[in-house]
PDB file of C-alpha atoms in Angstrom:
ATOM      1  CA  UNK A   1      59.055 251.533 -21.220  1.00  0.00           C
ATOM      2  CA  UNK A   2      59.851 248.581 -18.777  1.00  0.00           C
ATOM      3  CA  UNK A   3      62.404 245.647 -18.967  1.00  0.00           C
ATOM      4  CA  UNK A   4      61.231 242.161 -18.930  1.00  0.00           C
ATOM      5  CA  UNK A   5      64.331 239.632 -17.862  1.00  0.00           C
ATOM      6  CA  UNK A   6      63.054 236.201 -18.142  1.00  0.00           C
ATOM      7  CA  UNK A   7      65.090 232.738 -17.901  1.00  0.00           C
ATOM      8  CA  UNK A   8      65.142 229.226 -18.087  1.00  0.00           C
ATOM      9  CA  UNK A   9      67.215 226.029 -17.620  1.00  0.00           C
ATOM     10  CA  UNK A  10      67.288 222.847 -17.167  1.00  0.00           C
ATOM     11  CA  UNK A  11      70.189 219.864 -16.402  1.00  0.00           C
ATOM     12  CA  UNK A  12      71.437 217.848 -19.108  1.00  0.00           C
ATOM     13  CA  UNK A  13      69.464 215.182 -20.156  1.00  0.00           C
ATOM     14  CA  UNK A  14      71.251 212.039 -18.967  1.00  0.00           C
ATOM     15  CA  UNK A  15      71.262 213.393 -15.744  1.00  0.00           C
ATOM     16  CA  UNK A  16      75.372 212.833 -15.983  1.00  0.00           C
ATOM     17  CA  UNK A  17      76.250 215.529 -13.977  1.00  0.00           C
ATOM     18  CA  UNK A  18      75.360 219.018 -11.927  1.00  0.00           C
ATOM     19  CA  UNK A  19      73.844 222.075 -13.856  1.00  0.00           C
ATOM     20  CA  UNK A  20      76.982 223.851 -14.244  1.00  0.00           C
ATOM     21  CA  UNK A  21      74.996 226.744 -16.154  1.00  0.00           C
ATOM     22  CA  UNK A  22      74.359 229.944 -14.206  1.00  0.00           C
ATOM     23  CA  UNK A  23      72.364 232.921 -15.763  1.00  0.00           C
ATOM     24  CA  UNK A  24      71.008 235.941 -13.627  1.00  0.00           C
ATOM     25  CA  UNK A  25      70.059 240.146 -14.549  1.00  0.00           C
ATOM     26  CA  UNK A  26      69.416 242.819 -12.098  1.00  0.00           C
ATOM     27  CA  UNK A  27      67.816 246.689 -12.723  1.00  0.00           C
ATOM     28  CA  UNK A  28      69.381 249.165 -11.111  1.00  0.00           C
ATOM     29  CA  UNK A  29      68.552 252.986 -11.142  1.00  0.00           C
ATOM     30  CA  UNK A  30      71.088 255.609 -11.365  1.00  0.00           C
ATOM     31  CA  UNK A  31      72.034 258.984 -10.566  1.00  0.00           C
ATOM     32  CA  UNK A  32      70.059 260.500 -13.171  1.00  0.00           C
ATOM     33  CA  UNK A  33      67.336 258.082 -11.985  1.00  0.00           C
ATOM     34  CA  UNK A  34      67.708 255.779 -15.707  1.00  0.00           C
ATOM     35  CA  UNK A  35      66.976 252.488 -15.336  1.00  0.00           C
ATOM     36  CA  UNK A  36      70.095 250.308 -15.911  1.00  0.00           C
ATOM     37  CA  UNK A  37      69.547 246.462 -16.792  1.00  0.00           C
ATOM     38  CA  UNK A  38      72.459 244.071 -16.846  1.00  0.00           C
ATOM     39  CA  UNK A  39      72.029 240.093 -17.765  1.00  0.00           C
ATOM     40  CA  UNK A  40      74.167 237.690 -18.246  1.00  0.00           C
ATOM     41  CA  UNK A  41      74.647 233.726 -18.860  1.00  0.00           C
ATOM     42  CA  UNK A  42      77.715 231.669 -17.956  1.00  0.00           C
ATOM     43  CA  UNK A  43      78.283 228.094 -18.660  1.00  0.00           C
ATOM     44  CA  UNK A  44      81.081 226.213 -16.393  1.00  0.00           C
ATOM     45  CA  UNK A  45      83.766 224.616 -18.276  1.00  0.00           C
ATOM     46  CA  UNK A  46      85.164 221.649 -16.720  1.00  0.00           C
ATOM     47  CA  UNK A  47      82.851 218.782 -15.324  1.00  0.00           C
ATOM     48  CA  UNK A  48      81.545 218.192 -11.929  1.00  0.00           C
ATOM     49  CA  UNK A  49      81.961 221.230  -9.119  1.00  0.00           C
ATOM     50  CA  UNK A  50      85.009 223.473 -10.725  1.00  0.00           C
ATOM     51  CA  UNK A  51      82.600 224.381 -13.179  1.00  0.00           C
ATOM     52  CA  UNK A  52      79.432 225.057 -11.767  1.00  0.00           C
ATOM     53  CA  UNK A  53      81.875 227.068  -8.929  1.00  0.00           C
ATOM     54  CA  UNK A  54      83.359 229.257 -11.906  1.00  0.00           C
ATOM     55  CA  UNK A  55      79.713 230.012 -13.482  1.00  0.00           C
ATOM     56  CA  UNK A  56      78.006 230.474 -10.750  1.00  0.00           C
ATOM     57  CA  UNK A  57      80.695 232.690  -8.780  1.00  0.00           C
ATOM     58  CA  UNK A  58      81.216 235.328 -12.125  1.00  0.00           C
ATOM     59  CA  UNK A  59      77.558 235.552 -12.311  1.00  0.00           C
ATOM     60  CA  UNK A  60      77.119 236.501  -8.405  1.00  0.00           C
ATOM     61  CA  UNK A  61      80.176 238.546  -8.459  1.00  0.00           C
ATOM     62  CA  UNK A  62      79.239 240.807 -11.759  1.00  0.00           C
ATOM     63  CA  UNK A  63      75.367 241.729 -10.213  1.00  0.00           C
ATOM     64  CA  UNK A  64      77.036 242.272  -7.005  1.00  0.00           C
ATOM     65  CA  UNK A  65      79.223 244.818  -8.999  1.00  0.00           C
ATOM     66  CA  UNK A  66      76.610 245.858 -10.815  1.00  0.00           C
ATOM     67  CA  UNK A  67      74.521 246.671  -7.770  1.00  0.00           C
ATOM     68  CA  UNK A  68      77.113 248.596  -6.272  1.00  0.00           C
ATOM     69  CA  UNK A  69      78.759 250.499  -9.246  1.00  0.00           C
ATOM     70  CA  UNK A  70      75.255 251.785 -11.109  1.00  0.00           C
ATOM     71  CA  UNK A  71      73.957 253.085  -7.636  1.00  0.00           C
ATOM     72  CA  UNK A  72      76.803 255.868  -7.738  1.00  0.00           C
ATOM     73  CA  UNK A  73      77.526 256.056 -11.898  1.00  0.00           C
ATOM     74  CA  UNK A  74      75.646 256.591 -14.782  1.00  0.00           C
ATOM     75  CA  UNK A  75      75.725 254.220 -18.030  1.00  0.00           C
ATOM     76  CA  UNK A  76      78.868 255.200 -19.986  1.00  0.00           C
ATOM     77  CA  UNK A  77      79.316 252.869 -23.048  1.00  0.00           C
ATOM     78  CA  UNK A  78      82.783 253.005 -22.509  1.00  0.00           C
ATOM     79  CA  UNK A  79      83.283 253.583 -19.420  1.00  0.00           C
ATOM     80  CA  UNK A  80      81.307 250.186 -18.400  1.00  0.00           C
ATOM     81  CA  UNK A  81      82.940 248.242 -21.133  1.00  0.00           C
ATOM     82  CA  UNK A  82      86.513 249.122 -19.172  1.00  0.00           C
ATOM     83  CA  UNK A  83      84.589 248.301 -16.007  1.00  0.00           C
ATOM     84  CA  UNK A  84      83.153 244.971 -16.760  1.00  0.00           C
ATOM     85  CA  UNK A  85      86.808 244.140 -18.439  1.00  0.00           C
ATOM     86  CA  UNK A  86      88.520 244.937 -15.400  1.00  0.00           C
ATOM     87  CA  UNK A  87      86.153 242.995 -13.312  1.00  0.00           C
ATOM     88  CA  UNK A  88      86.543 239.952 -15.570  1.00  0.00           C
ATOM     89  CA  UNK A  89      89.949 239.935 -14.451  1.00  0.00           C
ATOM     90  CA  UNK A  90      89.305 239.987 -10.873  1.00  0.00           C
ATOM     91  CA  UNK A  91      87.213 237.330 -11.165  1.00  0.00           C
ATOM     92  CA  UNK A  92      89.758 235.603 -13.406  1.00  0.00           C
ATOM     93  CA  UNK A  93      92.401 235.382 -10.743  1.00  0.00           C
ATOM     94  CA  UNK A  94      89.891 234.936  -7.904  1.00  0.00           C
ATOM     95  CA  UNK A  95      88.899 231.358  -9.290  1.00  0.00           C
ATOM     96  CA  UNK A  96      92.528 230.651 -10.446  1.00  0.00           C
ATOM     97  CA  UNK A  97      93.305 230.791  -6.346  1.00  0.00           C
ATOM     98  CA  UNK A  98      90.473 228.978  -6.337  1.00  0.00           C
ATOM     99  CA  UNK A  99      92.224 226.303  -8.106  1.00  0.00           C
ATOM    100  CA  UNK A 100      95.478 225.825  -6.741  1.00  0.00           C
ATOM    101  CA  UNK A 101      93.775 225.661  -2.968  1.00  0.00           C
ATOM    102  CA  UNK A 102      91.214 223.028  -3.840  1.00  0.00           C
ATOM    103  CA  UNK A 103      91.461 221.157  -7.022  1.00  0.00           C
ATOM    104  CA  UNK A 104      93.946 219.966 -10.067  1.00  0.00           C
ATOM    105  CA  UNK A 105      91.858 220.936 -12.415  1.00  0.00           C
ATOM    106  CA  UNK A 106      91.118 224.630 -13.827  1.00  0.00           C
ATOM    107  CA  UNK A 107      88.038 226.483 -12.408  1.00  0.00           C
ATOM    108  CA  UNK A 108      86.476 228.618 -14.857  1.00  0.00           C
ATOM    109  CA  UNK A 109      83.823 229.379 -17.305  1.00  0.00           C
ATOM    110  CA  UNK A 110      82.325 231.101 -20.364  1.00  0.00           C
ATOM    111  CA  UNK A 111      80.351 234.355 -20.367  1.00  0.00           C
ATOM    112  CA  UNK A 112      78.134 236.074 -21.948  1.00  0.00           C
ATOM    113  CA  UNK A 113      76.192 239.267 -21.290  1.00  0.00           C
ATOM    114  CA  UNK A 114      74.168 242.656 -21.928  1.00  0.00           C
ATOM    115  CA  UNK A 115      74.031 245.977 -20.334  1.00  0.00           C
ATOM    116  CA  UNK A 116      71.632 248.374 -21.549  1.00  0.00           C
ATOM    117  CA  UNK A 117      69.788 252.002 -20.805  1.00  0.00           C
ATOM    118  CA  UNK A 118      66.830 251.071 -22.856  1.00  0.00           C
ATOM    119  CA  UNK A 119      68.585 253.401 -25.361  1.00  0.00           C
ATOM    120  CA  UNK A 120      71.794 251.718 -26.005  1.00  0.00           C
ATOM    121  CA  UNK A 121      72.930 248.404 -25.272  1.00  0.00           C
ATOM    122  CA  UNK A 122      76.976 246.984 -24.937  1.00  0.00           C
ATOM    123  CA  UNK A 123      77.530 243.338 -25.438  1.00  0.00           C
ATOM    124  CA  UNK A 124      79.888 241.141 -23.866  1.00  0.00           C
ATOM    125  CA  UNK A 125      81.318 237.588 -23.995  1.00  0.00           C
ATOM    126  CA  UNK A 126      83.877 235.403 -23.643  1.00  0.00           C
ATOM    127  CA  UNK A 127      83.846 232.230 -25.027  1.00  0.00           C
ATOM    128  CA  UNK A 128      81.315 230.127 -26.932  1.00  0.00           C
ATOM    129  CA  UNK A 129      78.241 231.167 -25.043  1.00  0.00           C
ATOM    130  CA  UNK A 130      75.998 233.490 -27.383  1.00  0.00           C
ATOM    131  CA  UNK A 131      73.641 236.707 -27.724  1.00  0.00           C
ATOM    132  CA  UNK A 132      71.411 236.557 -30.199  1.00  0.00           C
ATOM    133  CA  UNK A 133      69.008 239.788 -31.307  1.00  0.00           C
ATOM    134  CA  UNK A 134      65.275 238.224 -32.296  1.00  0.00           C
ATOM    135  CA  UNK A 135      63.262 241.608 -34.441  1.00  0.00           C
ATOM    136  CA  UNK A 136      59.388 241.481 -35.495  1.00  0.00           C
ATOM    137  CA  UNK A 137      59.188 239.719 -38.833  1.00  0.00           C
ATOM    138  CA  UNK A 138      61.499 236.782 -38.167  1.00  0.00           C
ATOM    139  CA  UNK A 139      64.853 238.754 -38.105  1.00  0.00           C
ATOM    140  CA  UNK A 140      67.553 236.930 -36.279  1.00  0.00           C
ATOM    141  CA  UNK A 141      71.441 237.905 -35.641  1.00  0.00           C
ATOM    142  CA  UNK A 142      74.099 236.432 -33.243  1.00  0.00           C
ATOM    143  CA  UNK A 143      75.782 239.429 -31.819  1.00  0.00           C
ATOM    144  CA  UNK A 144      78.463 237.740 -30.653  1.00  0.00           C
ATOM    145  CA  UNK A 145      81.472 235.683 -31.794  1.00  0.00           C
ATOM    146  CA  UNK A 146      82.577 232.351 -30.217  1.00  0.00           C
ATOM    147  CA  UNK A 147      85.958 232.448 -28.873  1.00  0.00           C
ATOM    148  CA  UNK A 148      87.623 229.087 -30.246  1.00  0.00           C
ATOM    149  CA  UNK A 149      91.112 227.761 -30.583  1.00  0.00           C
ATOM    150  CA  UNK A 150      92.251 226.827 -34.074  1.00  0.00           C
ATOM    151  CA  UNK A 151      91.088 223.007 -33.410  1.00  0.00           C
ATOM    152  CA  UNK A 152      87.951 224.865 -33.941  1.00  0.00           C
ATOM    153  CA  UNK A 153      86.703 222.594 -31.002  1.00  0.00           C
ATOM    154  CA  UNK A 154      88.738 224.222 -27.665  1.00  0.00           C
ATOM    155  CA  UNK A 155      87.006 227.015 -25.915  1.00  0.00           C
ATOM    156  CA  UNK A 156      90.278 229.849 -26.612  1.00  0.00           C
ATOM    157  CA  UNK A 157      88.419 232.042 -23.786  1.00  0.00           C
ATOM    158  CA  UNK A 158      87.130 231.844 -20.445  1.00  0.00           C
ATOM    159  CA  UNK A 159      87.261 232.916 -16.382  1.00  0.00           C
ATOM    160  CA  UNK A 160      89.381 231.124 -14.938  1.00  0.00           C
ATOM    161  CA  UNK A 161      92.178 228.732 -16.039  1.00  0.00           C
ATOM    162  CA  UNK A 162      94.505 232.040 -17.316  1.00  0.00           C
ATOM    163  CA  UNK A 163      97.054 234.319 -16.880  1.00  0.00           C
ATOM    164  CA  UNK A 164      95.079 237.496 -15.768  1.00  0.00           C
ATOM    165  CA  UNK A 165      96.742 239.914 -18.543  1.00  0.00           C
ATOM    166  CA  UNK A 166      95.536 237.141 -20.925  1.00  0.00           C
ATOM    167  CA  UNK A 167      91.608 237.986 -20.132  1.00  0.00           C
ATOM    168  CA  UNK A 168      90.586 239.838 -23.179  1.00  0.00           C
ATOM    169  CA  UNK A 169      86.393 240.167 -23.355  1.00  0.00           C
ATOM    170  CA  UNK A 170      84.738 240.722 -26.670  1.00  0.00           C
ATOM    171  CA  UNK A 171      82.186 243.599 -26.691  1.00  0.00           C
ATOM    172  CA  UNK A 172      79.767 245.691 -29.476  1.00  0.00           C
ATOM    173  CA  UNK A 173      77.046 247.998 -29.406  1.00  0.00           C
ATOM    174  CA  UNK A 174      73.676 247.635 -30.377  1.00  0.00           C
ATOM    175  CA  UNK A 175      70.370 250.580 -30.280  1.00  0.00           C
ATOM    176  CA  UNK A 176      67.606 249.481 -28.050  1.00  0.00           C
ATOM    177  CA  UNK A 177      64.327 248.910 -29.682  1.00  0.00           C
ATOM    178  CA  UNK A 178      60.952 248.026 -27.611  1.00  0.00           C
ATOM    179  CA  UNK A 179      60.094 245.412 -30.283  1.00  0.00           C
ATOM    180  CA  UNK A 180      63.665 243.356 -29.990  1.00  0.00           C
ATOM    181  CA  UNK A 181      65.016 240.796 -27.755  1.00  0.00           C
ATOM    182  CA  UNK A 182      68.024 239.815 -26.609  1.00  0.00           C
ATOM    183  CA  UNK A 183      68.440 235.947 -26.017  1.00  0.00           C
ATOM    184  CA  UNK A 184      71.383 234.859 -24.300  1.00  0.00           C
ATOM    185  CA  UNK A 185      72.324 231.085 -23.938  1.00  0.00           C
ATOM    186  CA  UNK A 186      74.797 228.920 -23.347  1.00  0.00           C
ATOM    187  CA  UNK A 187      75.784 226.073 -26.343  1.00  0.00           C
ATOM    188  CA  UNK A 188      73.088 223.486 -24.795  1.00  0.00           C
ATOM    189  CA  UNK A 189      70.208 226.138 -26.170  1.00  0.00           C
ATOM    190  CA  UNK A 190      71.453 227.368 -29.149  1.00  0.00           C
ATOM    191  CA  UNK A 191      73.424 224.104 -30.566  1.00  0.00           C
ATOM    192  CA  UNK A 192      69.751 222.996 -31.751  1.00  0.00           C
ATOM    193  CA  UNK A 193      67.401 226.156 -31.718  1.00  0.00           C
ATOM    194  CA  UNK A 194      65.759 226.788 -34.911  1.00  0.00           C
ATOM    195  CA  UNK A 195      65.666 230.315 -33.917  1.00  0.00           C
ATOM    196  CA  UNK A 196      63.904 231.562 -37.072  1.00  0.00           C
ATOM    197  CA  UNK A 197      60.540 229.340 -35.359  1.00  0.00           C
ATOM    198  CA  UNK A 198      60.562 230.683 -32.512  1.00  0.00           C
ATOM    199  CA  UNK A 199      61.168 234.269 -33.647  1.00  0.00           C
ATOM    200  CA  UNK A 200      57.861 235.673 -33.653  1.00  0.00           C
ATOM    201  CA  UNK A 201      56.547 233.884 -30.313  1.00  0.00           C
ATOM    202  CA  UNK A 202      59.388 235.388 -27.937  1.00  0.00           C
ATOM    203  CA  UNK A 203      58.786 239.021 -29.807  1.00  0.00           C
ATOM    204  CA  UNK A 204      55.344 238.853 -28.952  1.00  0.00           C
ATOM    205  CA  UNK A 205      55.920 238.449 -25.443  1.00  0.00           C
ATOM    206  CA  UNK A 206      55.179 241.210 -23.128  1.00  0.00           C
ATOM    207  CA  UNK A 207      54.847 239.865 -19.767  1.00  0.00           C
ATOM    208  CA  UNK A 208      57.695 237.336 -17.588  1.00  0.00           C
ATOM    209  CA  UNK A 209      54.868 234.828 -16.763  1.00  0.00           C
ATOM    210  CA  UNK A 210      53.941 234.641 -20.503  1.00  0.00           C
ATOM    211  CA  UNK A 211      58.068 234.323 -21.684  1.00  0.00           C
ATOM    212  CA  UNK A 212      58.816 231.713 -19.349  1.00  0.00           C
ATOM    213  CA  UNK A 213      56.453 229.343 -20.928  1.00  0.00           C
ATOM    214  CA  UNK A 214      57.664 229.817 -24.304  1.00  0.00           C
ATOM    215  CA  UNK A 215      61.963 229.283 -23.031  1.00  0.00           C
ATOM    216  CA  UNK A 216      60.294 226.256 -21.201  1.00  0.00           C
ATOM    217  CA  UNK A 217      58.820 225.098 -24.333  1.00  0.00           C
ATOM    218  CA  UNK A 218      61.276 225.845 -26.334  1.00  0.00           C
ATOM    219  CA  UNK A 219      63.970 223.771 -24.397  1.00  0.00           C
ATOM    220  CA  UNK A 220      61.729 220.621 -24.085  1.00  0.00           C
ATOM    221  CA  UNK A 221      61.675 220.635 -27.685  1.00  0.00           C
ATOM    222  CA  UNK A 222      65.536 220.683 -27.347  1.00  0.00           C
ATOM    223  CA  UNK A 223      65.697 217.930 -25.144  1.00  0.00           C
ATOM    224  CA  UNK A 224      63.411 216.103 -27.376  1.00  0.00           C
ATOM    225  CA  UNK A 225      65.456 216.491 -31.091  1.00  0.00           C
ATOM    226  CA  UNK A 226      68.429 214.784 -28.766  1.00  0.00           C
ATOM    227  CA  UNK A 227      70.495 217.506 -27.054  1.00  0.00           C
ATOM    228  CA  UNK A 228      71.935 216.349 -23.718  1.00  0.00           C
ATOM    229  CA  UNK A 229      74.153 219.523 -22.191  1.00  0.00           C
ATOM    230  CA  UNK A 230      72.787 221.660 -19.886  1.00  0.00           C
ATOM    231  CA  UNK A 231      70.354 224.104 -21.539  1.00  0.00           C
ATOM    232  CA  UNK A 232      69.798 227.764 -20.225  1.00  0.00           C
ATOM    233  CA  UNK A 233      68.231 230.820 -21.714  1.00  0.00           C
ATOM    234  CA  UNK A 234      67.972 234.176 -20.948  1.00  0.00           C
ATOM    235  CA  UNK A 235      65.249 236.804 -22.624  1.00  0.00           C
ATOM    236  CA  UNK A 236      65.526 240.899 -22.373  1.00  0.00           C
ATOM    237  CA  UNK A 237      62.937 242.888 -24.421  1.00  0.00           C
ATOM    238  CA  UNK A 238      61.200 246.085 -23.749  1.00  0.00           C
ATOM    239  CA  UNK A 239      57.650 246.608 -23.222  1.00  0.00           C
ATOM    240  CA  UNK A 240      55.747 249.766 -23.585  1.00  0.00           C
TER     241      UNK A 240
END
């Protein structure tokens, strides 16, 4: 069984400012020469530069670490979980000295993200951007929560913009199945997706060329029913 990683975005619609979405996945093999696959979506918060520095920056910095860690390690549920925590916080502080050198405003971002062995998979997010698990017969679940402040508006989570000690990712476990895939997205996709629609199309896909279209379709369909953030999707499935 391979991994097919396939993304798409596009800018908001009115054009109103930078892309400040950033979504990227790498495969790595290990020791025991296992493929490792880790993907991941981030969506800057604040407008304009701080935000597309924050996503873009934690998505570079986690496949750089990814690169690196999986070359020497094998995929320990736990052991990664701790890993991609501690990370988190590095990355954290590294955009909060970010901030006090070159703007007033907090740099920082949400994240979402999956790493899997093509036997397990471990979830992680903070913030509002989502994983959702599509299955064969129209089955759809969000794996993930959104972090929120009690406004029910305020993003309660992020990179960036905190006290280090106060970074605190959300993560679960999931069993990796050929048929499924993984969709992660940032609010701009999922906001409007009628996911249910869709679900069938992206589980029948079994080739990058083939998914592509579909995200792409999907999204101008977005853009069309009215949404105007920045949209970006990321698919993982397995094919035999």
């Amino acid at each position: 069984m391979s991994i097919i990683s396939s993304g798409y975005t596009v800018q908001c619609a009115d054009k109103a400012h930078i892309n400040q979405d950033k979504s990227g996945s790498i495969t790595m093999i290990n020791p025991d020469n296992e493929e490792v696959t880790l993907a991941l979506v981030a969506d800057g918060v604040s407008l304009g530069f701080q935000g597309k520095y924050a996503s873009y920056n934690t998505v570079f910095w986690l496949l750089k670490w990814a690169s690196e860690y999986f070359a020497e390690n094998i995929f320990d549920i736990q052991t990664v979980a701790e890993e991609i925590q501690i990370q988190m916080m590095k990355y954290n502080h590294l955009l909060n000295d970010y901030s006090d050198r070159n703007s007033d405003k907090d740099t920082c971002c949400t994240v979402c993200g999956i790493v899997t062995d093509q036997k397990k998979v471990l979830i992680f997010n903070a913030g509002d951007s989502r994983l959702y698990k599509l299955s064969p017969g129209g089955k759809v679940r969000c794996m993930t929560q959104d972090d929120k402040a009690e406004d029910g508006y305020s993003i309660a989570m992020h990179i960036g913009g905190k006290n280090d000690d106060e970074i605190k990712l959300s993560f679960s476990v999931d069993d990796f199945h050929a048929g499924n895939c993984y969709i992660l997205c940032t609010d701009g996709f999922y906001k409007r997706c009628d996911f249910p629609s869709w679900c069938e199309l992206i589980c029948s896909c079994d080739s990058r060329s083939k998914a592509v279209n579909i995200l792409k379709n999907i999204a101008d369909s977005l853009v069309q029913a009215g949404e105007i953030d920045d949209i970006t999707v990321l698919m993982i499935t397995g094919s035999e």
